[in-house]
mmCIF file with all atom_site columns, C-alpha atoms and ligand atoms in Angstrom:
data_model
loop_
_atom_site.group_PDB
_atom_site.id
_atom_site.type_symbol
_atom_site.label_atom_id
_atom_site.label_alt_id
_atom_site.label_comp_id
_atom_site.label_asym_id
_atom_site.label_entity_id
_atom_site.label_seq_id
_atom_site.pdbx_PDB_ins_code
_atom_site.Cartn_x
_atom_site.Cartn_y
_atom_site.Cartn_z
_atom_site.occupancy
_atom_site.B_iso_or_equiv
_atom_site.pdbx_formal_charge
_atom_site.auth_seq_id
_atom_site.auth_comp_id
_atom_site.auth_asym_id
_atom_site.auth_atom_id
_atom_site.pdbx_PDB_model_num
ATOM   1   C  CA  . MET A 1 1   ? 34.524 -89.028  34.358 1.00 0.00 ? 1   MET A CA  1
ATOM   2   C  CA  . ALA A 1 2   ? 37.045 -91.917  34.904 1.00 0.00 ? 2   ALA A CA  1
ATOM   3   C  CA  . ILE A 1 3   ? 40.597 -92.463  35.979 1.00 0.00 ? 3   ILE A CA  1
ATOM   4   C  CA  . LEU A 1 4   ? 42.303 -93.972  32.977 1.00 0.00 ? 4   LEU A CA  1
ATOM   5   C  CA  . GLU A 1 5   ? 44.944 -96.688  32.934 1.00 0.00 ? 5   GLU A CA  1
ATOM   6   C  CA  . ILE A 1 6   ? 48.452 -95.191  32.342 1.00 0.00 ? 6   ILE A CA  1
ATOM   7   C  CA  . LYS A 1 7   ? 50.417 -97.007  29.583 1.00 0.00 ? 7   LYS A CA  1
ATOM   8   C  CA  . GLU A 1 8   ? 54.004 -97.828  30.740 1.00 0.00 ? 8   GLU A CA  1
ATOM   9   C  CA  . TYR A 1 9   ? 57.330 -97.948  28.976 1.00 0.00 ? 9   TYR A CA  1
ATOM   10  C  CA  . GLY A 1 10  ? 57.384 -100.807 26.632 1.00 0.00 ? 10  GLY A CA  1
ATOM   11  C  CA  . GLU A 1 11  ? 53.709 -100.132 25.337 1.00 0.00 ? 11  GLU A CA  1
ATOM   12  C  CA  . PRO A 1 12  ? 53.997 -99.272  21.483 1.00 0.00 ? 12  PRO A CA  1
ATOM   13  C  CA  . VAL A 1 13  ? 51.576 -96.538  21.798 1.00 0.00 ? 13  VAL A CA  1
ATOM   14  C  CA  . LEU A 1 14  ? 54.090 -94.489  23.623 1.00 0.00 ? 14  LEU A CA  1
ATOM   15  C  CA  . ARG A 1 15  ? 56.500 -94.627  20.668 1.00 0.00 ? 15  ARG A CA  1
ATOM   16  C  CA  . GLY A 1 16  ? 54.067 -93.711  17.874 1.00 0.00 ? 16  GLY A CA  1
ATOM   17  C  CA  . LYS A 1 17  ? 53.587 -90.263  16.210 1.00 0.00 ? 17  LYS A CA  1
ATOM   18  C  CA  . ALA A 1 18  ? 50.062 -89.039  17.576 1.00 0.00 ? 18  ALA A CA  1
ATOM   19  C  CA  . LEU A 1 19  ? 47.676 -87.831  14.918 1.00 0.00 ? 19  LEU A CA  1
ATOM   20  C  CA  . PRO A 1 20  ? 46.232 -84.212  14.958 1.00 0.00 ? 20  PRO A CA  1
ATOM   21  C  CA  . VAL A 1 21  ? 42.860 -83.662  16.295 1.00 0.00 ? 21  VAL A CA  1
ATOM   22  C  CA  . LYS A 1 22  ? 40.545 -82.681  13.375 1.00 0.00 ? 22  LYS A CA  1
ATOM   23  C  CA  . GLU A 1 23  ? 37.282 -82.238  15.136 1.00 0.00 ? 23  GLU A CA  1
ATOM   24  C  CA  . ILE A 1 24  ? 36.665 -81.587  18.860 1.00 0.00 ? 24  ILE A CA  1
ATOM   25  C  CA  . ALA A 1 25  ? 33.788 -84.127  19.076 1.00 0.00 ? 25  ALA A CA  1
ATOM   26  C  CA  . PRO A 1 26  ? 32.104 -85.103  22.488 1.00 0.00 ? 26  PRO A CA  1
ATOM   27  C  CA  . GLU A 1 27  ? 34.339 -88.071  22.843 1.00 0.00 ? 27  GLU A CA  1
ATOM   28  C  CA  . ILE A 1 28  ? 37.417 -85.869  22.734 1.00 0.00 ? 28  ILE A CA  1
ATOM   29  C  CA  . LEU A 1 29  ? 35.933 -83.655  25.373 1.00 0.00 ? 29  LEU A CA  1
ATOM   30  C  CA  . ASN A 1 30  ? 35.222 -86.718  27.464 1.00 0.00 ? 30  ASN A CA  1
ATOM   31  C  CA  . LEU A 1 31  ? 38.849 -88.049  27.017 1.00 0.00 ? 31  LEU A CA  1
ATOM   32  C  CA  . ILE A 1 32  ? 40.098 -84.577  28.044 1.00 0.00 ? 32  ILE A CA  1
ATOM   33  C  CA  . LYS A 1 33  ? 38.087 -84.619  31.365 1.00 0.00 ? 33  LYS A CA  1
ATOM   34  C  CA  . ASP A 1 34  ? 39.351 -88.188  31.990 1.00 0.00 ? 34  ASP A CA  1
ATOM   35  C  CA  . MET A 1 35  ? 42.990 -87.267  31.259 1.00 0.00 ? 35  MET A CA  1
ATOM   36  C  CA  . ALA A 1 36  ? 42.740 -84.337  33.699 1.00 0.00 ? 36  ALA A CA  1
ATOM   37  C  CA  . GLU A 1 37  ? 41.238 -86.585  36.348 1.00 0.00 ? 37  GLU A CA  1
ATOM   38  C  CA  . THR A 1 38  ? 43.950 -89.246  35.812 1.00 0.00 ? 38  THR A CA  1
ATOM   39  C  CA  . MET A 1 39  ? 46.780 -86.619  35.933 1.00 0.00 ? 39  MET A CA  1
ATOM   40  C  CA  . TYR A 1 40  ? 45.599 -85.197  39.252 1.00 0.00 ? 40  TYR A CA  1
ATOM   41  C  CA  . ALA A 1 41  ? 44.927 -88.493  40.674 1.00 0.00 ? 41  ALA A CA  1
ATOM   42  C  CA  . ASP A 1 42  ? 48.546 -89.537  39.947 1.00 0.00 ? 42  ASP A CA  1
ATOM   43  C  CA  . SER A 1 43  ? 49.888 -86.207  41.136 1.00 0.00 ? 43  SER A CA  1
ATOM   44  C  CA  . GLY A 1 44  ? 51.342 -85.572  37.593 1.00 0.00 ? 44  GLY A CA  1
ATOM   45  C  CA  . VAL A 1 45  ? 51.993 -82.126  36.463 1.00 0.00 ? 45  VAL A CA  1
ATOM   46  C  CA  . GLY A 1 46  ? 51.051 -83.133  32.871 1.00 0.00 ? 46  GLY A CA  1
ATOM   47  C  CA  . LEU A 1 47  ? 49.633 -85.908  30.700 1.00 0.00 ? 47  LEU A CA  1
ATOM   48  C  CA  . ALA A 1 48  ? 49.541 -86.686  26.910 1.00 0.00 ? 48  ALA A CA  1
ATOM   49  C  CA  . ALA A 1 49  ? 46.904 -88.693  25.237 1.00 0.00 ? 49  ALA A CA  1
ATOM   50  C  CA  . PRO A 1 50  ? 49.335 -91.533  24.119 1.00 0.00 ? 50  PRO A CA  1
ATOM   51  C  CA  . GLN A 1 51  ? 49.909 -92.163  27.858 1.00 0.00 ? 51  GLN A CA  1
ATOM   52  C  CA  . VAL A 1 52  ? 46.412 -93.350  28.203 1.00 0.00 ? 52  VAL A CA  1
ATOM   53  C  CA  . GLY A 1 53  ? 46.555 -95.248  24.904 1.00 0.00 ? 53  GLY A CA  1
ATOM   54  C  CA  . VAL A 1 54  ? 45.135 -92.586  22.594 1.00 0.00 ? 54  VAL A CA  1
ATOM   55  C  CA  . SER A 1 55  ? 47.432 -91.613  19.754 1.00 0.00 ? 55  SER A CA  1
ATOM   56  C  CA  . LYS A 1 56  ? 46.020 -88.249  19.455 1.00 0.00 ? 56  LYS A CA  1
ATOM   57  C  CA  . ARG A 1 57  ? 47.714 -84.820  19.797 1.00 0.00 ? 57  ARG A CA  1
ATOM   58  C  CA  . ILE A 1 58  ? 46.321 -83.715  23.060 1.00 0.00 ? 58  ILE A CA  1
ATOM   59  C  CA  . ILE A 1 59  ? 47.905 -82.773  26.413 1.00 0.00 ? 59  ILE A CA  1
ATOM   60  C  CA  . VAL A 1 60  ? 46.872 -81.519  29.634 1.00 0.00 ? 60  VAL A CA  1
ATOM   61  C  CA  . ILE A 1 61  ? 49.116 -79.472  31.859 1.00 0.00 ? 61  ILE A CA  1
ATOM   62  C  CA  . ASP A 1 62  ? 48.700 -78.318  35.615 1.00 0.00 ? 62  ASP A CA  1
ATOM   63  C  CA  . GLY A 1 63  ? 49.331 -74.692  35.013 1.00 0.00 ? 63  GLY A CA  1
ATOM   64  C  CA  . GLU A 1 64  ? 49.856 -74.035  38.690 1.00 0.00 ? 64  GLU A CA  1
ATOM   65  C  CA  . GLU A 1 65  ? 48.045 -70.540  39.448 1.00 0.00 ? 65  GLU A CA  1
ATOM   66  C  CA  . ASP A 1 66  ? 46.328 -70.841  35.977 1.00 0.00 ? 66  ASP A CA  1
ATOM   67  C  CA  . GLY A 1 67  ? 44.755 -74.206  36.854 1.00 0.00 ? 67  GLY A CA  1
ATOM   68  C  CA  . LEU A 1 68  ? 44.190 -76.864  34.124 1.00 0.00 ? 68  LEU A CA  1
ATOM   69  C  CA  . ILE A 1 69  ? 45.596 -75.942  30.697 1.00 0.00 ? 69  ILE A CA  1
ATOM   70  C  CA  . VAL A 1 70  ? 44.227 -78.168  27.911 1.00 0.00 ? 70  VAL A CA  1
ATOM   71  C  CA  . LEU A 1 71  ? 46.092 -77.982  24.559 1.00 0.00 ? 71  LEU A CA  1
ATOM   72  C  CA  . ILE A 1 72  ? 44.990 -79.660  21.262 1.00 0.00 ? 72  ILE A CA  1
ATOM   73  C  CA  . ASN A 1 73  ? 47.494 -79.935  18.395 1.00 0.00 ? 73  ASN A CA  1
ATOM   74  C  CA  . PRO A 1 74  ? 50.145 -78.140  20.373 1.00 0.00 ? 74  PRO A CA  1
ATOM   75  C  CA  . LEU A 1 75  ? 53.266 -76.599  18.773 1.00 0.00 ? 75  LEU A CA  1
ATOM   76  C  CA  . ILE A 1 76  ? 56.265 -75.003  20.412 1.00 0.00 ? 76  ILE A CA  1
ATOM   77  C  CA  . ILE A 1 77  ? 56.704 -71.769  18.551 1.00 0.00 ? 77  ILE A CA  1
ATOM   78  C  CA  . GLU A 1 78  ? 59.256 -69.983  20.810 1.00 0.00 ? 78  GLU A CA  1
ATOM   79  C  CA  . SER A 1 79  ? 61.879 -71.188  23.438 1.00 0.00 ? 79  SER A CA  1
ATOM   80  C  CA  . GLU A 1 80  ? 64.518 -69.673  25.342 1.00 0.00 ? 80  GLU A CA  1
ATOM   81  C  CA  . GLY A 1 81  ? 67.133 -70.217  27.963 1.00 0.00 ? 81  GLY A CA  1
ATOM   82  C  CA  . GLU A 1 82  ? 68.276 -73.711  29.150 1.00 0.00 ? 82  GLU A CA  1
ATOM   83  C  CA  . LEU A 1 83  ? 67.795 -75.515  32.332 1.00 0.00 ? 83  LEU A CA  1
ATOM   84  C  CA  . GLU A 1 84  ? 68.810 -78.970  33.707 1.00 0.00 ? 84  GLU A CA  1
ATOM   85  C  CA  . GLU A 1 85  ? 66.491 -80.404  36.315 1.00 0.00 ? 85  GLU A CA  1
ATOM   86  C  CA  . GLU A 1 86  ? 65.244 -83.600  37.561 1.00 0.00 ? 86  GLU A CA  1
ATOM   87  C  CA  . GLU A 1 87  ? 62.373 -85.070  35.530 1.00 0.00 ? 87  GLU A CA  1
ATOM   88  C  CA  . GLY A 1 88  ? 60.041 -88.097  35.828 1.00 0.00 ? 88  GLY A CA  1
ATOM   89  C  CA  . CYS A 1 89  ? 57.259 -89.598  33.899 1.00 0.00 ? 89  CYS A CA  1
ATOM   90  C  CA  . LEU A 1 90  ? 53.958 -91.268  34.798 1.00 0.00 ? 90  LEU A CA  1
ATOM   91  C  CA  . SER A 1 91  ? 54.734 -93.884  32.216 1.00 0.00 ? 91  SER A CA  1
ATOM   92  C  CA  . ILE A 1 92  ? 58.055 -94.764  33.632 1.00 0.00 ? 92  ILE A CA  1
ATOM   93  C  CA  . PRO A 1 93  ? 57.167 -94.774  37.379 1.00 0.00 ? 93  PRO A CA  1
ATOM   94  C  CA  . GLY A 1 94  ? 59.938 -94.342  39.974 1.00 0.00 ? 94  GLY A CA  1
ATOM   95  C  CA  . ILE A 1 95  ? 62.596 -93.172  37.455 1.00 0.00 ? 95  ILE A CA  1
ATOM   96  C  CA  . TYR A 1 96  ? 64.049 -89.745  37.648 1.00 0.00 ? 96  TYR A CA  1
ATOM   97  C  CA  . SER A 1 97  ? 66.864 -88.208  35.683 1.00 0.00 ? 97  SER A CA  1
ATOM   98  C  CA  . LEU A 1 98  ? 68.462 -84.769  34.983 1.00 0.00 ? 98  LEU A CA  1
ATOM   99  C  CA  . VAL A 1 99  ? 67.100 -83.512  31.672 1.00 0.00 ? 99  VAL A CA  1
ATOM   100 C  CA  . LYS A 1 100 ? 68.058 -80.276  29.811 1.00 0.00 ? 100 LYS A CA  1
ATOM   101 C  CA  . ARG A 1 101 ? 65.107 -78.298  28.593 1.00 0.00 ? 101 ARG A CA  1
ATOM   102 C  CA  . SER A 1 102 ? 64.438 -74.865  27.416 1.00 0.00 ? 102 SER A CA  1
ATOM   103 C  CA  . SER A 1 103 ? 63.682 -72.722  30.529 1.00 0.00 ? 103 SER A CA  1
ATOM   104 C  CA  . LYS A 1 104 ? 60.754 -70.783  28.855 1.00 0.00 ? 104 LYS A CA  1
ATOM   105 C  CA  . VAL A 1 105 ? 58.519 -71.825  26.005 1.00 0.00 ? 105 VAL A CA  1
ATOM   106 C  CA  . THR A 1 106 ? 55.493 -70.568  24.171 1.00 0.00 ? 106 THR A CA  1
ATOM   107 C  CA  . VAL A 1 107 ? 53.115 -72.942  22.698 1.00 0.00 ? 107 VAL A CA  1
ATOM   108 C  CA  . LYS A 1 108 ? 50.342 -72.357  20.001 1.00 0.00 ? 108 LYS A CA  1
ATOM   109 C  CA  . ALA A 1 109 ? 47.421 -74.802  20.247 1.00 0.00 ? 109 ALA A CA  1
ATOM   110 C  CA  . LEU A 1 110 ? 43.659 -75.120  20.200 1.00 0.00 ? 110 LEU A CA  1
ATOM   111 C  CA  . ASN A 1 111 ? 41.661 -74.951  23.472 1.00 0.00 ? 111 ASN A CA  1
ATOM   112 C  CA  . GLU A 1 112 ? 38.932 -77.388  24.170 1.00 0.00 ? 112 GLU A CA  1
ATOM   113 C  CA  . LYS A 1 113 ? 36.552 -75.003  22.765 1.00 0.00 ? 113 LYS A CA  1
ATOM   114 C  CA  . GLY A 1 114 ? 38.490 -75.118  19.329 1.00 0.00 ? 114 GLY A CA  1
ATOM   115 C  CA  . ASP A 1 115 ? 39.781 -71.745  19.659 1.00 0.00 ? 115 ASP A CA  1
ATOM   116 C  CA  . PRO A 1 116 ? 43.304 -70.877  18.835 1.00 0.00 ? 116 PRO A CA  1
ATOM   117 C  CA  . THR A 1 117 ? 45.422 -70.214  22.179 1.00 0.00 ? 117 THR A CA  1
ATOM   118 C  CA  . GLU A 1 118 ? 49.006 -69.247  23.134 1.00 0.00 ? 118 GLU A CA  1
ATOM   119 C  CA  . VAL A 1 119 ? 50.469 -70.320  26.389 1.00 0.00 ? 119 VAL A CA  1
ATOM   120 C  CA  . THR A 1 120 ? 53.847 -68.887  27.624 1.00 0.00 ? 120 THR A CA  1
ATOM   121 C  CA  . LYS A 1 121 ? 55.329 -70.672  30.631 1.00 0.00 ? 121 LYS A CA  1
ATOM   122 C  CA  . GLU A 1 122 ? 58.633 -70.802  32.689 1.00 0.00 ? 122 GLU A CA  1
ATOM   123 C  CA  . GLY A 1 123 ? 59.848 -73.269  35.302 1.00 0.00 ? 123 GLY A CA  1
ATOM   124 C  CA  . LEU A 1 124 ? 58.093 -76.514  35.896 1.00 0.00 ? 124 LEU A CA  1
ATOM   125 C  CA  . ALA A 1 125 ? 55.163 -75.702  33.674 1.00 0.00 ? 125 ALA A CA  1
ATOM   126 C  CA  . ALA A 1 126 ? 57.675 -75.115  30.643 1.00 0.00 ? 126 ALA A CA  1
ATOM   127 C  CA  . ARG A 1 127 ? 59.225 -78.252  31.464 1.00 0.00 ? 127 ARG A CA  1
ATOM   128 C  CA  . ALA A 1 128 ? 56.043 -80.188  31.406 1.00 0.00 ? 128 ALA A CA  1
ATOM   129 C  CA  . LEU A 1 129 ? 54.823 -78.563  28.235 1.00 0.00 ? 129 LEU A CA  1
ATOM   130 C  CA  . GLN A 1 130 ? 58.052 -79.779  26.408 1.00 0.00 ? 130 GLN A CA  1
ATOM   131 C  CA  . HIS A 1 131 ? 57.827 -83.214  28.074 1.00 0.00 ? 131 HIS A CA  1
ATOM   132 C  CA  . GLU A 1 132 ? 54.297 -83.768  27.200 1.00 0.00 ? 132 GLU A CA  1
ATOM   133 C  CA  . ILE A 1 133 ? 54.633 -82.431  23.576 1.00 0.00 ? 133 ILE A CA  1
ATOM   134 C  CA  . ASP A 1 134 ? 57.536 -84.979  23.095 1.00 0.00 ? 134 ASP A CA  1
ATOM   135 C  CA  . HIS A 1 135 ? 55.097 -87.663  24.058 1.00 0.00 ? 135 HIS A CA  1
ATOM   136 C  CA  . LEU A 1 136 ? 53.065 -86.772  21.049 1.00 0.00 ? 136 LEU A CA  1
ATOM   137 C  CA  . ASP A 1 137 ? 56.081 -87.552  18.813 1.00 0.00 ? 137 ASP A CA  1
ATOM   138 C  CA  . GLY A 1 138 ? 57.009 -90.864  20.606 1.00 0.00 ? 138 GLY A CA  1
ATOM   139 C  CA  . ILE A 1 139 ? 59.916 -89.236  22.428 1.00 0.00 ? 139 ILE A CA  1
ATOM   140 C  CA  . LEU A 1 140 ? 60.305 -90.052  26.185 1.00 0.00 ? 140 LEU A CA  1
ATOM   141 C  CA  . PHE A 1 141 ? 62.436 -88.136  28.618 1.00 0.00 ? 141 PHE A CA  1
ATOM   142 C  CA  . ILE A 1 142 ? 65.021 -90.846  28.789 1.00 0.00 ? 142 ILE A CA  1
ATOM   143 C  CA  . ASP A 1 143 ? 65.662 -90.405  25.232 1.00 0.00 ? 143 ASP A CA  1
ATOM   144 C  CA  . ARG A 1 144 ? 67.001 -86.958  26.206 1.00 0.00 ? 144 ARG A CA  1
ATOM   145 C  CA  . ILE A 1 145 ? 69.705 -88.209  28.553 1.00 0.00 ? 145 ILE A CA  1
ATOM   146 C  CA  . GLY A 1 146 ? 73.100 -89.822  28.052 1.00 0.00 ? 146 GLY A CA  1
ATOM   147 C  CA  . ARG A 1 147 ? 73.293 -93.567  26.784 1.00 0.00 ? 147 ARG A CA  1
ATOM   148 C  CA  . MET A 1 148 ? 74.818 -94.843  30.171 1.00 0.00 ? 148 MET A CA  1
ATOM   149 C  CA  . GLU A 1 149 ? 72.323 -93.000  32.279 1.00 0.00 ? 149 GLU A CA  1
ATOM   150 C  CA  . ARG A 1 150 ? 69.469 -94.371  30.083 1.00 0.00 ? 150 ARG A CA  1
ATOM   151 C  CA  . GLN A 1 151 ? 70.790 -97.880  30.548 1.00 0.00 ? 151 GLN A CA  1
ATOM   152 C  CA  . ILE A 1 152 ? 70.937 -97.503  34.331 1.00 0.00 ? 152 ILE A CA  1
ATOM   153 C  CA  . ALA A 1 153 ? 67.450 -95.928  34.462 1.00 0.00 ? 153 ALA A CA  1
ATOM   154 C  CA  . LEU A 1 154 ? 65.824 -98.605  32.292 1.00 0.00 ? 154 LEU A CA  1
ATOM   155 C  CA  . ASN A 1 155 ? 67.561 -101.479 34.396 1.00 0.00 ? 155 ASN A CA  1
ATOM   156 C  CA  . LYS A 1 156 ? 66.149 -99.846  37.382 1.00 0.00 ? 156 LYS A CA  1
ATOM   157 C  CA  . PHE A 1 157 ? 62.684 -99.649  35.971 1.00 0.00 ? 157 PHE A CA  1
ATOM   158 C  CA  . LYS A 1 158 ? 62.653 -103.315 34.851 1.00 0.00 ? 158 LYS A CA  1
ATOM   159 C  CA  . LYS A 1 159 ? 63.696 -104.524 38.174 1.00 0.00 ? 159 LYS A CA  1
ATOM   160 C  CA  . LYS A 1 160 ? 60.836 -102.551 39.674 1.00 0.00 ? 160 LYS A CA  1
ATOM   161 C  CA  . LYS A 1 161 ? 58.452 -104.431 37.216 1.00 0.00 ? 161 LYS A CA  1
ATOM   162 C  CA  . GLN A 1 162 ? 59.538 -107.849 38.286 1.00 0.00 ? 162 GLN A CA  1
HETATM 163 ZN ZN1 . ZN  B 2 .   ? 55.847 -88.451  30.478 1.00 0.00 ? 1   ZN  B ZN1 1
#
């Protein structure tokens, strides 16, 4: 296992549309293990493959009491409620903003064995699921906030990078 380098805002891979996984080959399983290790090493609650430079539809989530949740080709099939809470991203370190999300979501996906699976989550895990699935379509949380707020957040991020 290995801790992978996290791609930060500005890297093109974060803006691409990730490709579906067609076969869960050994290198995919290795990638998933490394993604989980990387997520926990950075105290993240979720990580999407594009964040480690791999444009494939794979996410890992810390499911709290359920432990690690691995979702391949995930799709939100149900969502309800609305909740605005502070959100951050390992690819935009140090930046936090209030983001409106559904409060509860159900996601359909394949697990690492290739079996169909469904996960329903509320609270932080529901937020993480929506955030990470956004990454697979090249969407970042700062795209979901107001234009002014985004400008302030990005200026702050650029200053930190200097
Ligand atoms: Zn993120």
